[in-house]
mmCIF file of N, CA and C in Angstrom:
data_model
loop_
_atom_site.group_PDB
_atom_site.id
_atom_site.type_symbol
_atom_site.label_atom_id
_atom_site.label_comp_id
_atom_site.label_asym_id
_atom_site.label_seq_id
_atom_site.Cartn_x
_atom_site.Cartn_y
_atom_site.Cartn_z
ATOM 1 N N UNK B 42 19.241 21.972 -10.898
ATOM 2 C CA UNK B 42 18.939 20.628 -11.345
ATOM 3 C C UNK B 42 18.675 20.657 -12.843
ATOM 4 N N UNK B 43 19.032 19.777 -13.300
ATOM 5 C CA UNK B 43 18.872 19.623 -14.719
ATOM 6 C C UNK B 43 18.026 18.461 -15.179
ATOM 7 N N UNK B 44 17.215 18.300 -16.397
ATOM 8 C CA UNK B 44 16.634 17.318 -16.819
ATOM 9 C C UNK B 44 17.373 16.391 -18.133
ATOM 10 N N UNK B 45 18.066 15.386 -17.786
ATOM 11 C CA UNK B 45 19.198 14.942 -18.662
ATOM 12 C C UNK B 45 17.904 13.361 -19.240
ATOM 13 N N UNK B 46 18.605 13.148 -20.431
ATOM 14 C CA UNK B 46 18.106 12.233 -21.221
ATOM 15 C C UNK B 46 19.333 11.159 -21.612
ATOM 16 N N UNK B 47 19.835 10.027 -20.261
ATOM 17 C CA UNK B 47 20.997 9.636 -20.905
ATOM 18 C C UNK B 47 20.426 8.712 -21.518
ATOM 19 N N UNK B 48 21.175 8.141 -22.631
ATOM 20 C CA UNK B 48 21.346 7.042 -23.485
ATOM 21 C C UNK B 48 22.554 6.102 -23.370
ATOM 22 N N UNK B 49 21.728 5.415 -22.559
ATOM 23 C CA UNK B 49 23.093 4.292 -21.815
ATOM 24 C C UNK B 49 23.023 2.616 -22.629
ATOM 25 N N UNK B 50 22.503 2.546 -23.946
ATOM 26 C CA UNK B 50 23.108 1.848 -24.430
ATOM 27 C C UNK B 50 24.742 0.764 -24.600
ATOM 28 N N UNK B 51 25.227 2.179 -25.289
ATOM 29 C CA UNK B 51 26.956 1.934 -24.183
ATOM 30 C C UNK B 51 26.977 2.875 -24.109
ATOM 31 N N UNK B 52 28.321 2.905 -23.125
ATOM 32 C CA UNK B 52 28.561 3.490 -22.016
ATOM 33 C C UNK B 52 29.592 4.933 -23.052
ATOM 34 N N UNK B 53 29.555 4.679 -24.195
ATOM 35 C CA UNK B 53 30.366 6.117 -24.641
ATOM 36 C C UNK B 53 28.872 6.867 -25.526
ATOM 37 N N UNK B 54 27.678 7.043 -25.228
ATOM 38 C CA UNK B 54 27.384 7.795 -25.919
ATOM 39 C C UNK B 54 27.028 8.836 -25.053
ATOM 40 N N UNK B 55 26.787 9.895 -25.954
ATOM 41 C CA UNK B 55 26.657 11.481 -24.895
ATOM 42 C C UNK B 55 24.927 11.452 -24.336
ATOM 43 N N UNK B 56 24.770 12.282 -23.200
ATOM 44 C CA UNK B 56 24.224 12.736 -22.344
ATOM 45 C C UNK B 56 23.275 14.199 -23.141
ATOM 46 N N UNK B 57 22.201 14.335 -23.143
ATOM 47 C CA UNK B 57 21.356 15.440 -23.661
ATOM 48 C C UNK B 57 21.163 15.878 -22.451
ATOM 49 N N UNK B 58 21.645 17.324 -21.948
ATOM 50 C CA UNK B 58 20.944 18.342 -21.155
ATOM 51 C C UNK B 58 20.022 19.468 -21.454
ATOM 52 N N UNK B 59 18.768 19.787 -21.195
ATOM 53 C CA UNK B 59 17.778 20.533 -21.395
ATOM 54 C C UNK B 59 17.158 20.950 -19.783
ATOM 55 N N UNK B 60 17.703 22.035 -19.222
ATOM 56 C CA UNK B 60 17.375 22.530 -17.967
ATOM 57 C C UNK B 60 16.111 22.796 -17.963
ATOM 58 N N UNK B 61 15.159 22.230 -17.080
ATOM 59 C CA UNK B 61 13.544 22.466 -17.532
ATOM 60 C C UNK B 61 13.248 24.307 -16.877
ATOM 61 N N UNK B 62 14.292 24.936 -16.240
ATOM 62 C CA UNK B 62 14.009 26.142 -16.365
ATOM 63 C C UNK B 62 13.963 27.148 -17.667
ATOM 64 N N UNK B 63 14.734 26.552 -18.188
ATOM 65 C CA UNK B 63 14.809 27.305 -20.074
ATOM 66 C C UNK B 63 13.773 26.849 -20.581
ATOM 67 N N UNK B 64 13.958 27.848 -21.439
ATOM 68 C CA UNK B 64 12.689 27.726 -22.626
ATOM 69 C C UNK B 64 13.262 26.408 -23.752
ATOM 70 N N UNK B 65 12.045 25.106 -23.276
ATOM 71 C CA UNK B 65 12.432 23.697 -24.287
ATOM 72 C C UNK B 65 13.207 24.429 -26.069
ATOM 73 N N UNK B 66 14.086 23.765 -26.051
ATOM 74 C CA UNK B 66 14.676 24.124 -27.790
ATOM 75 C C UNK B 66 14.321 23.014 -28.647
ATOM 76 N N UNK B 67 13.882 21.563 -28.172
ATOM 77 C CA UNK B 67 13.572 20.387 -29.320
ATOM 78 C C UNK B 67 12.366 20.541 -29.984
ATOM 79 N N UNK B 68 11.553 21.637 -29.785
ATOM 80 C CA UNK B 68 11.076 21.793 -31.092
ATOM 81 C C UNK B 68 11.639 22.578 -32.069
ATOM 82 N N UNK B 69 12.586 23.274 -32.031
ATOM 83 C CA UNK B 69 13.534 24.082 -33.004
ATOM 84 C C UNK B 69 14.425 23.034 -33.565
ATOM 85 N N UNK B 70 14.415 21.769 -32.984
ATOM 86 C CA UNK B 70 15.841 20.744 -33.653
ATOM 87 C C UNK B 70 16.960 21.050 -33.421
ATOM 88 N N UNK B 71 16.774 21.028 -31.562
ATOM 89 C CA UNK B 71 18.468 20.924 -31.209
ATOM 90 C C UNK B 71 18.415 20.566 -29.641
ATOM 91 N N UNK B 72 19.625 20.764 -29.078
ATOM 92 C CA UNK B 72 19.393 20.694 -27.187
ATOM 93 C C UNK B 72 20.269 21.918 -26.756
ATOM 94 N N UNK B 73 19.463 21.839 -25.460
ATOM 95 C CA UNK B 73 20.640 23.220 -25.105
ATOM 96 C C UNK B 73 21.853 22.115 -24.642
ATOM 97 N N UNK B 74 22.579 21.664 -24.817
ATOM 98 C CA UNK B 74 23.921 21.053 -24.223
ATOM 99 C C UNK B 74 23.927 19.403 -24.074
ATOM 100 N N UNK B 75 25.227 19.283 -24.676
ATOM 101 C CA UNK B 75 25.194 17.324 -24.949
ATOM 102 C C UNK B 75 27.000 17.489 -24.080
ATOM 103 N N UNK B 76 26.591 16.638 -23.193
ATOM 104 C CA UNK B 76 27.913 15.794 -22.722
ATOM 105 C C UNK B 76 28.180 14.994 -22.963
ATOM 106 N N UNK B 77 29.798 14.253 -23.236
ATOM 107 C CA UNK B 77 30.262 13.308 -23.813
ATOM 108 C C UNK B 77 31.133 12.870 -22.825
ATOM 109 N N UNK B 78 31.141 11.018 -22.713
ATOM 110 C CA UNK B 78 31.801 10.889 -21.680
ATOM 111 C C UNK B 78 33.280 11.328 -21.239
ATOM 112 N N UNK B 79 33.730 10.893 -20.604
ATOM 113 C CA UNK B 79 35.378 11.198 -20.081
ATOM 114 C C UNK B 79 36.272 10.769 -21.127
ATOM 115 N N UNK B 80 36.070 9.342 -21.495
ATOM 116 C CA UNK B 80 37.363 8.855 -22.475
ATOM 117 C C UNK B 80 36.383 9.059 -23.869
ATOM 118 N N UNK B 81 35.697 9.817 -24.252
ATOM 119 C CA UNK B 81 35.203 10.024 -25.673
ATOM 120 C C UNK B 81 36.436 10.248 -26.411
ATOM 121 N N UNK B 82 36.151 9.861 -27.881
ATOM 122 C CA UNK B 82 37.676 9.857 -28.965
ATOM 123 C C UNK B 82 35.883 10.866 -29.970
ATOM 124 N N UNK B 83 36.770 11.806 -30.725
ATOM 125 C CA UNK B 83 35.698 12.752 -31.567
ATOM 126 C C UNK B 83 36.350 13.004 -32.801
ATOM 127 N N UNK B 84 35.312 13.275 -33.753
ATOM 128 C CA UNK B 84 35.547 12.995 -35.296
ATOM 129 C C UNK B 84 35.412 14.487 -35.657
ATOM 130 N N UNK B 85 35.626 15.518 -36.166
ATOM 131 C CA UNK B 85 35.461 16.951 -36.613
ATOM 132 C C UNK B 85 34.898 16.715 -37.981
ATOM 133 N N UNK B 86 33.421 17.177 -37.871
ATOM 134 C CA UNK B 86 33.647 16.607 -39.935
ATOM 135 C C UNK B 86 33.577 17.948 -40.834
ATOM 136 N N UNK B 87 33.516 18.316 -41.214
ATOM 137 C CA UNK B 87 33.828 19.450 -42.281
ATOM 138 C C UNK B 87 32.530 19.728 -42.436
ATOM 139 N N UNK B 88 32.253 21.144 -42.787
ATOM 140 C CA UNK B 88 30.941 21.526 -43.375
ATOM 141 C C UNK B 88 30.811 20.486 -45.011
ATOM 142 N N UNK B 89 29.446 19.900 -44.766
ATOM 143 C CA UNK B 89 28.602 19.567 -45.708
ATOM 144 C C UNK B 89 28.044 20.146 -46.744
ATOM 145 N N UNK B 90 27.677 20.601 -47.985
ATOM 146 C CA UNK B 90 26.823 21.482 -48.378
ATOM 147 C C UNK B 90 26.042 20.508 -49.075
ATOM 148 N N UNK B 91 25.152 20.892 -49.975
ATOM 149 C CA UNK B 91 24.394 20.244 -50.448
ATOM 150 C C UNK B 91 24.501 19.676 -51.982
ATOM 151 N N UNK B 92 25.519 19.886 -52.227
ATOM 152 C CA UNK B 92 25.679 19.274 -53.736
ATOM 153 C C UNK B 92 26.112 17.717 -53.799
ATOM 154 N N UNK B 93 25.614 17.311 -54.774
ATOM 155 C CA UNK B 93 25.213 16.005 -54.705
ATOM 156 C C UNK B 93 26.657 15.007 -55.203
ATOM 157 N N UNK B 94 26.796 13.846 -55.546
ATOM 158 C CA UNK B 94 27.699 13.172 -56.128
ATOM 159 C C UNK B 94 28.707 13.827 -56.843
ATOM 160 N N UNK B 95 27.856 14.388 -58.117
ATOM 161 C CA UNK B 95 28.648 14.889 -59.102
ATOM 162 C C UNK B 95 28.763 16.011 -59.281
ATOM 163 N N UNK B 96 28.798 16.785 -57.441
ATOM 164 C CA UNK B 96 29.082 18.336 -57.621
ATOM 165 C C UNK B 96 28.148 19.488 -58.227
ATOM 166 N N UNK B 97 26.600 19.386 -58.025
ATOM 167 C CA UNK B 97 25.791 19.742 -58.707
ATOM 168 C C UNK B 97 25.330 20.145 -57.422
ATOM 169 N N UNK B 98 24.290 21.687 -57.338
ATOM 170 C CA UNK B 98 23.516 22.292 -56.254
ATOM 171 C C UNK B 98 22.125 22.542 -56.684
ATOM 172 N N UNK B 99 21.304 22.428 -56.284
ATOM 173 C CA UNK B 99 19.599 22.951 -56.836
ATOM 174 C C UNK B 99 19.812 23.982 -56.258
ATOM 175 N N UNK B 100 19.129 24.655 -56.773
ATOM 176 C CA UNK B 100 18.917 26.440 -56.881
ATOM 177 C C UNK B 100 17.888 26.750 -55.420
ATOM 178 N N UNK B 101 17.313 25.059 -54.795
ATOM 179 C CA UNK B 101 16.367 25.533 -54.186
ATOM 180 C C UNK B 101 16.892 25.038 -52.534
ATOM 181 N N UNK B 102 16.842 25.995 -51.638
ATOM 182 C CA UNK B 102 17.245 25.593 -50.378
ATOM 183 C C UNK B 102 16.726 24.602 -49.438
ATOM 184 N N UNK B 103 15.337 24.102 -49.574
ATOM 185 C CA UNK B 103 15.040 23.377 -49.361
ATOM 186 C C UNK B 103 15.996 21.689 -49.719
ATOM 187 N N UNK B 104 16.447 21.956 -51.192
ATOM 188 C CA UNK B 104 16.759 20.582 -51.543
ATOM 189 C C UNK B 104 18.114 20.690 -51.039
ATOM 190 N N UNK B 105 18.288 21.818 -51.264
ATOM 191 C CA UNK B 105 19.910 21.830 -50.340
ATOM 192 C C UNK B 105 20.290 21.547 -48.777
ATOM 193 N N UNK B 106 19.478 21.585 -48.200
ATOM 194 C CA UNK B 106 19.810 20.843 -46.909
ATOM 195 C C UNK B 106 19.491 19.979 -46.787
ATOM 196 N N UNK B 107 18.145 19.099 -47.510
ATOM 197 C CA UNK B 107 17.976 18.048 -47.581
ATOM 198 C C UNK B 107 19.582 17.301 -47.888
ATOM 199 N N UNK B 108 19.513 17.559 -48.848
ATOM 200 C CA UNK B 108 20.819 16.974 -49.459
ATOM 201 C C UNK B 108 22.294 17.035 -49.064
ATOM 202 N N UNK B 109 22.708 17.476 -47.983
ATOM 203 C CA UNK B 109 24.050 18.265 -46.738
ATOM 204 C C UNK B 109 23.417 17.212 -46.111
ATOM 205 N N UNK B 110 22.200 17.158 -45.326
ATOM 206 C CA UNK B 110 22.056 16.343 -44.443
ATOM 207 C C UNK B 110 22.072 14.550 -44.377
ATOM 208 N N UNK B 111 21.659 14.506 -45.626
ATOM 209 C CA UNK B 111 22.366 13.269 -46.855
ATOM 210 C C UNK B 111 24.024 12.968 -46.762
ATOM 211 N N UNK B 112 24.165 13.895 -47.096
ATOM 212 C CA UNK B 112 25.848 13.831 -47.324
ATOM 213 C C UNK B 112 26.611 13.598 -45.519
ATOM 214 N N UNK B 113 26.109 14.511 -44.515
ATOM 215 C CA UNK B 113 26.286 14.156 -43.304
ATOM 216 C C UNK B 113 26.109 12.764 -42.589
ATOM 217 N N UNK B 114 24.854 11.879 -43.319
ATOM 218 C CA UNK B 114 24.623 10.538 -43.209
ATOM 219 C C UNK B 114 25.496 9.620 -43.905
ATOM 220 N N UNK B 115 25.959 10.422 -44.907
ATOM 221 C CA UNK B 115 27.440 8.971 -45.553
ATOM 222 C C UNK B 115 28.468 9.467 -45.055
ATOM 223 N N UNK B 116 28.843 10.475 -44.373
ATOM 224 C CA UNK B 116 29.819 10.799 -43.756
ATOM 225 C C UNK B 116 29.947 9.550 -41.842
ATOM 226 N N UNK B 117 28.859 9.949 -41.790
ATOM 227 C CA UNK B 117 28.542 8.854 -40.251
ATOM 228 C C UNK B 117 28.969 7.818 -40.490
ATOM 229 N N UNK B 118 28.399 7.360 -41.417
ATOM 230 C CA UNK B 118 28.411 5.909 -42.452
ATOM 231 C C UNK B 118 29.592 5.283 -42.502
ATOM 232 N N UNK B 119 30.366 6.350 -42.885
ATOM 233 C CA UNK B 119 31.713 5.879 -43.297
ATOM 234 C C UNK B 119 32.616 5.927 -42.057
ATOM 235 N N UNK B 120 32.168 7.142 -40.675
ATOM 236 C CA UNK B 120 33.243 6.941 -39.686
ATOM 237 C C UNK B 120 32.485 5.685 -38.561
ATOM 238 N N UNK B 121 31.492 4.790 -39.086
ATOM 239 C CA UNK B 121 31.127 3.904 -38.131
ATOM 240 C C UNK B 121 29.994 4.536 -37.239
ATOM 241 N N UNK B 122 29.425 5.300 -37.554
ATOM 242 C CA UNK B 122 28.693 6.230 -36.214
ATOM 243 C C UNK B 122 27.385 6.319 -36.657
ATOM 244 N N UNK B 123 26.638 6.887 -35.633
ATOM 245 C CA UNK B 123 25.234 6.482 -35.935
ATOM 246 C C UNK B 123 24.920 8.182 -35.747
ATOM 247 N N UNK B 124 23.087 8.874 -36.555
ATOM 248 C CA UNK B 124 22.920 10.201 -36.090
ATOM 249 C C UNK B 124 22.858 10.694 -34.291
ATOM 250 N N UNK B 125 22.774 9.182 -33.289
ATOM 251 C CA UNK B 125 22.665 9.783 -31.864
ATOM 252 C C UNK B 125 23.851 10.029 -31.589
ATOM 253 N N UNK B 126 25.645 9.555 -32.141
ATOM 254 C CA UNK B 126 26.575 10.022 -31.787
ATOM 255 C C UNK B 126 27.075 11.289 -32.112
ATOM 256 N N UNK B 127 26.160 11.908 -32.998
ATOM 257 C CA UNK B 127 26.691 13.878 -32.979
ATOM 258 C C UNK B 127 26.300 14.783 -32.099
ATOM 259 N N UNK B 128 27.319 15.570 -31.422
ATOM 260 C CA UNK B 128 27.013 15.800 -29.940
ATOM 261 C C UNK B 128 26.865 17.805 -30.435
ATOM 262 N N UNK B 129 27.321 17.980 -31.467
ATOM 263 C CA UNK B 129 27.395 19.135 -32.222
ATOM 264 C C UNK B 129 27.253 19.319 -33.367
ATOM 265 N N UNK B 130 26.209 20.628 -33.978
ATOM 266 C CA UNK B 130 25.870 21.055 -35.253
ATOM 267 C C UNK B 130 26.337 22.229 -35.575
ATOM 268 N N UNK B 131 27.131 22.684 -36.542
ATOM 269 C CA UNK B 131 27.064 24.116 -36.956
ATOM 270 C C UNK B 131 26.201 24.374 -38.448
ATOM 271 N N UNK B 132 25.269 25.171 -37.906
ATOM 272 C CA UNK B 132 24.979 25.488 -39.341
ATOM 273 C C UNK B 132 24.951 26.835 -40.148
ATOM 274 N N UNK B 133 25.135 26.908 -41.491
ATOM 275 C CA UNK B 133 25.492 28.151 -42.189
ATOM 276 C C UNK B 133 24.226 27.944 -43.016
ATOM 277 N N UNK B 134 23.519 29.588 -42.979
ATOM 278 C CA UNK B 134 22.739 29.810 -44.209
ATOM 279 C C UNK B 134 22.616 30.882 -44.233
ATOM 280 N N UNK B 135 22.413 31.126 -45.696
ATOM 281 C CA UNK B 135 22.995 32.058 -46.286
ATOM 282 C C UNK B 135 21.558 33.141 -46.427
ATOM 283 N N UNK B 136 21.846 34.347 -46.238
ATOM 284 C CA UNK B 136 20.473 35.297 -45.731
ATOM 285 C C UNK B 136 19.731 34.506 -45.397
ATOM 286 N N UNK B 137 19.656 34.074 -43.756
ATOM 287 C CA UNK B 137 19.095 33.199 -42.668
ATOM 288 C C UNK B 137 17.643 34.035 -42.481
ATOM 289 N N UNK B 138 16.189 33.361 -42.619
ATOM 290 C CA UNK B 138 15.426 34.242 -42.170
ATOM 291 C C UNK B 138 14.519 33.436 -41.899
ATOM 292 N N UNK B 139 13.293 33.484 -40.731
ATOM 293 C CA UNK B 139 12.104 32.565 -40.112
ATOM 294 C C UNK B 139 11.690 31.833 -41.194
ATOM 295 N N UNK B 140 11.345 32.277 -42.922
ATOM 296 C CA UNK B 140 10.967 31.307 -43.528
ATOM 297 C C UNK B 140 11.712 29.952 -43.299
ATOM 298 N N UNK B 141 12.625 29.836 -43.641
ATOM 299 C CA UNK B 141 14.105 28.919 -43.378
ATOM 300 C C UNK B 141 13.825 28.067 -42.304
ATOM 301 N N UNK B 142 13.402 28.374 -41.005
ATOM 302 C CA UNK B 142 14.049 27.393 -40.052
ATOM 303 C C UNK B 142 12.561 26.316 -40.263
ATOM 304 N N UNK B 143 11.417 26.451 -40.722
ATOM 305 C CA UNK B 143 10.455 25.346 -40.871
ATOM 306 C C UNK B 143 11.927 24.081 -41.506
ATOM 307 N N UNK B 144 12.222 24.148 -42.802
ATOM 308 C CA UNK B 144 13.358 23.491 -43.624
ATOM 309 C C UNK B 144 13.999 22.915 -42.607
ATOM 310 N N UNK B 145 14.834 24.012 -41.806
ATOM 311 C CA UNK B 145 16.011 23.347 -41.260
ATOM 312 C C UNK B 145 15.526 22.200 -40.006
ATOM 313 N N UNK B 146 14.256 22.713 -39.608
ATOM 314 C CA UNK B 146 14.112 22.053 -38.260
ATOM 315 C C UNK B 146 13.618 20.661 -38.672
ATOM 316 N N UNK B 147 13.005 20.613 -39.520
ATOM 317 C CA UNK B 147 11.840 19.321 -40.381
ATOM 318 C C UNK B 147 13.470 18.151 -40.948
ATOM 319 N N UNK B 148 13.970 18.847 -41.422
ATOM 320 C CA UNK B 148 15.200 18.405 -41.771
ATOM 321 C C UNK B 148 16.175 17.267 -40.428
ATOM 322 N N UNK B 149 16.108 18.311 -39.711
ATOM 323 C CA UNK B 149 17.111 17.694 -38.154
ATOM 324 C C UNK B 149 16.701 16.504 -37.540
ATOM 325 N N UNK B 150 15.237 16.817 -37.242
ATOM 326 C CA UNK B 150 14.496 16.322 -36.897
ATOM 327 C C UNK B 150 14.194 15.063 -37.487
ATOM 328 N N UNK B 151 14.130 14.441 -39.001
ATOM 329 C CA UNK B 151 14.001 13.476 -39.285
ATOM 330 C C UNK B 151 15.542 13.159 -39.255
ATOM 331 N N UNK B 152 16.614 13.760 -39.125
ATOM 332 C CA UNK B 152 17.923 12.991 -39.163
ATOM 333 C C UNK B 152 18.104 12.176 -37.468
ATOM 334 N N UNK B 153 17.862 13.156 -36.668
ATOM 335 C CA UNK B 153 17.978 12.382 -35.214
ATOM 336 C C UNK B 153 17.043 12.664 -34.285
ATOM 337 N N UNK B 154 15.722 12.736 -35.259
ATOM 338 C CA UNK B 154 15.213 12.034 -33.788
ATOM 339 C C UNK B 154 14.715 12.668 -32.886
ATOM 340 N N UNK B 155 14.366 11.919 -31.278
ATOM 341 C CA UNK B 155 14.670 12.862 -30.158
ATOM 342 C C UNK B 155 15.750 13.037 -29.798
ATOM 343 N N UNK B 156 17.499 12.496 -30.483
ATOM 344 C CA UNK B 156 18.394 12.745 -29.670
ATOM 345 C C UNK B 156 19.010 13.419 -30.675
ATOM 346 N N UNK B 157 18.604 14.902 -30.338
ATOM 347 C CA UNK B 157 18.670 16.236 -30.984
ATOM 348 C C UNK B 157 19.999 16.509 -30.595
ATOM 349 N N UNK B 158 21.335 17.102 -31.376
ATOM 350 C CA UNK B 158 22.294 17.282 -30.476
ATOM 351 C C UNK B 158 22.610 18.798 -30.286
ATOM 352 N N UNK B 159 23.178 19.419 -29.586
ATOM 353 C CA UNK B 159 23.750 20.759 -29.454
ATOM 354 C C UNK B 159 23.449 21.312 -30.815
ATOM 355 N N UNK B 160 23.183 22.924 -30.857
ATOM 356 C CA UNK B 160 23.040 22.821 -32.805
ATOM 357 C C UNK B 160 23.392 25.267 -32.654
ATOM 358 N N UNK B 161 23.768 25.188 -33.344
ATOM 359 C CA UNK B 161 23.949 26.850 -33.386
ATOM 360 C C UNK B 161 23.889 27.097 -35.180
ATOM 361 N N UNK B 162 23.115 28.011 -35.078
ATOM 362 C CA UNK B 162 22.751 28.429 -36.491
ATOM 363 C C UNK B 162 23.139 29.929 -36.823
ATOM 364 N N UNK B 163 24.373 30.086 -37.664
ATOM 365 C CA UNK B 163 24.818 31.294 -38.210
ATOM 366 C C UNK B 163 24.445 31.579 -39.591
ATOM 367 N N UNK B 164 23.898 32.854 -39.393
ATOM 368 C CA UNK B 164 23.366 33.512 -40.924
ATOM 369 C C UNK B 164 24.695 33.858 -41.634
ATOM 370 N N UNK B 165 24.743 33.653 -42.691
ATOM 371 C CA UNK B 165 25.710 34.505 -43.431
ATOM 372 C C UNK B 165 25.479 34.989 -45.018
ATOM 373 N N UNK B 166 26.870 36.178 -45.393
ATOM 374 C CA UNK B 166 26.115 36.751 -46.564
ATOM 375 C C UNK B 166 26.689 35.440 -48.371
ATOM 376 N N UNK B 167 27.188 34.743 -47.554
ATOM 377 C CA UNK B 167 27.572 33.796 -48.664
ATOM 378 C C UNK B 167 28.380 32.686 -48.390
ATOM 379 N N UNK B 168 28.619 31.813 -49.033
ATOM 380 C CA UNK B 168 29.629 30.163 -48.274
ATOM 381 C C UNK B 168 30.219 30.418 -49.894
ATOM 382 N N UNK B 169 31.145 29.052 -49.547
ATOM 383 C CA UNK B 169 32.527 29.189 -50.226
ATOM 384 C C UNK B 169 32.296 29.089 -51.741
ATOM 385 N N UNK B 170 30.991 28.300 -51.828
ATOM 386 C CA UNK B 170 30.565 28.543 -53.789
ATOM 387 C C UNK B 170 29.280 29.405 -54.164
ATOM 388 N N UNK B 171 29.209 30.032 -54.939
ATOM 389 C CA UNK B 171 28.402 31.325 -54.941
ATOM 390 C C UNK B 171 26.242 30.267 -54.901
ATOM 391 N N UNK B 172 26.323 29.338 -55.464
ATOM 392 C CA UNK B 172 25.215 29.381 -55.333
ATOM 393 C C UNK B 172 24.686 28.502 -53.892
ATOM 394 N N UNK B 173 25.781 28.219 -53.153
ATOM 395 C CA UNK B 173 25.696 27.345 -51.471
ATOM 396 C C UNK B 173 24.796 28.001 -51.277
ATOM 397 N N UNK B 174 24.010 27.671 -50.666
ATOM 398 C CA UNK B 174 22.961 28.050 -49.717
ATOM 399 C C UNK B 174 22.732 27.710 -48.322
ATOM 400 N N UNK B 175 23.754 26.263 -48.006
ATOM 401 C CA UNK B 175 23.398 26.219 -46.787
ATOM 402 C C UNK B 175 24.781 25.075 -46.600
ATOM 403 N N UNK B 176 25.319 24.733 -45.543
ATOM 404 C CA UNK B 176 26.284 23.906 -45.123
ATOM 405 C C UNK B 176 26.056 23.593 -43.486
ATOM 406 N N UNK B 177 26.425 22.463 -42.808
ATOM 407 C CA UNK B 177 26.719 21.657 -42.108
ATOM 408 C C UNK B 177 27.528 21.384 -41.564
ATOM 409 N N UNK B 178 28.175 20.855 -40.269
ATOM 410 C CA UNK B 178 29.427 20.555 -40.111
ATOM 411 C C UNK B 178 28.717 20.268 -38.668
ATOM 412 N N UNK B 179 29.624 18.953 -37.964
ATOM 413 C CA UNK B 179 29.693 18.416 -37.016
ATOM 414 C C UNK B 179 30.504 17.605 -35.940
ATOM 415 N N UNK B 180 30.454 17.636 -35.005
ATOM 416 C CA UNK B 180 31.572 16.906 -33.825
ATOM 417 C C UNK B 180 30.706 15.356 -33.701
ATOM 418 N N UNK B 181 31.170 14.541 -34.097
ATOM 419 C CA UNK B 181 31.000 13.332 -33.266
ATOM 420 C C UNK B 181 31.452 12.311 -32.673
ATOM 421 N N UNK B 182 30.746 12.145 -31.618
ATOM 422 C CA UNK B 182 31.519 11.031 -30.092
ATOM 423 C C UNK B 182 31.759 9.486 -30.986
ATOM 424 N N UNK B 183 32.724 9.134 -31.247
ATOM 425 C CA UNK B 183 32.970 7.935 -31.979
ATOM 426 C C UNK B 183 32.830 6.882 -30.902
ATOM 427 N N UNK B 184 33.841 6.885 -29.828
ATOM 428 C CA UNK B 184 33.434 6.137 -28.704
ATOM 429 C C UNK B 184 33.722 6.538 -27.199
#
């Protein structure tokens, strides 16, 4: 048995599963598993990073995911979608370590909410511009 959280607003948004035998993950800022209905149509969006308008990064990681997660909100913005329609997170940071996830989780967390979606967090030793620190990228249920 599972403990599901649907959001039946309409009828295309996804389903949060969190099996109350696992160890809860929404205080880490995510779910263990989001279903999307049958006829869902899905948006792939590209990793985010954190540089701003005019291509500029702060040196500090904190402001850098702030600011990805910014950029992930005009990305929604623009495909019509709201933060409860992302049913998936990937995230990249760069030498990933416990200091870090206070940031990332405080971060998620004010983007959506309780309807936390699927989320997997990969460390890595660098992203595609030398001073990235952190990037984003997401699936979302359009309808």
């Amino acid at each position: 048995m599972t403990s599901r959280d649907q959001n039946t607003s309409n009828g295309a948004l996804p389903i949060i599963v969190n099996p109350p035998h696992l160890h809860d993950p929404t205080p880490n800022g995510y779910s263990t598993a989001v279903v999307s209905p049958a006829a869902g149509r899905f948006a792939f969006v590209s990793g985010q990073g954190g540089q701003d308008q005019n291509g500029n990064l702060s040196p500090e990681f904190g402001n850098q995911v702030e600011q990805a997660y910014s950029n992930l909100a005009a990305v929604l913005d623009a495909l019509g979608a709201l933060p409860k329609q992302v049913v998936k997170l990937t995230v990249f940071v760069v030498d990933h370590d416990m200091s870090k996830l206070g940031v990332l989780t405080e971060n998620v967390k004010r983007m959506f909410g309780g309807t936390l979606p699927a989320q997997t967090l990969i460390s890595v030793p660098k992203l595609a511009i030398d001073p990235m620190l952190f990037e984003v990228e997401a699936v979302v249920l359009l309808d």
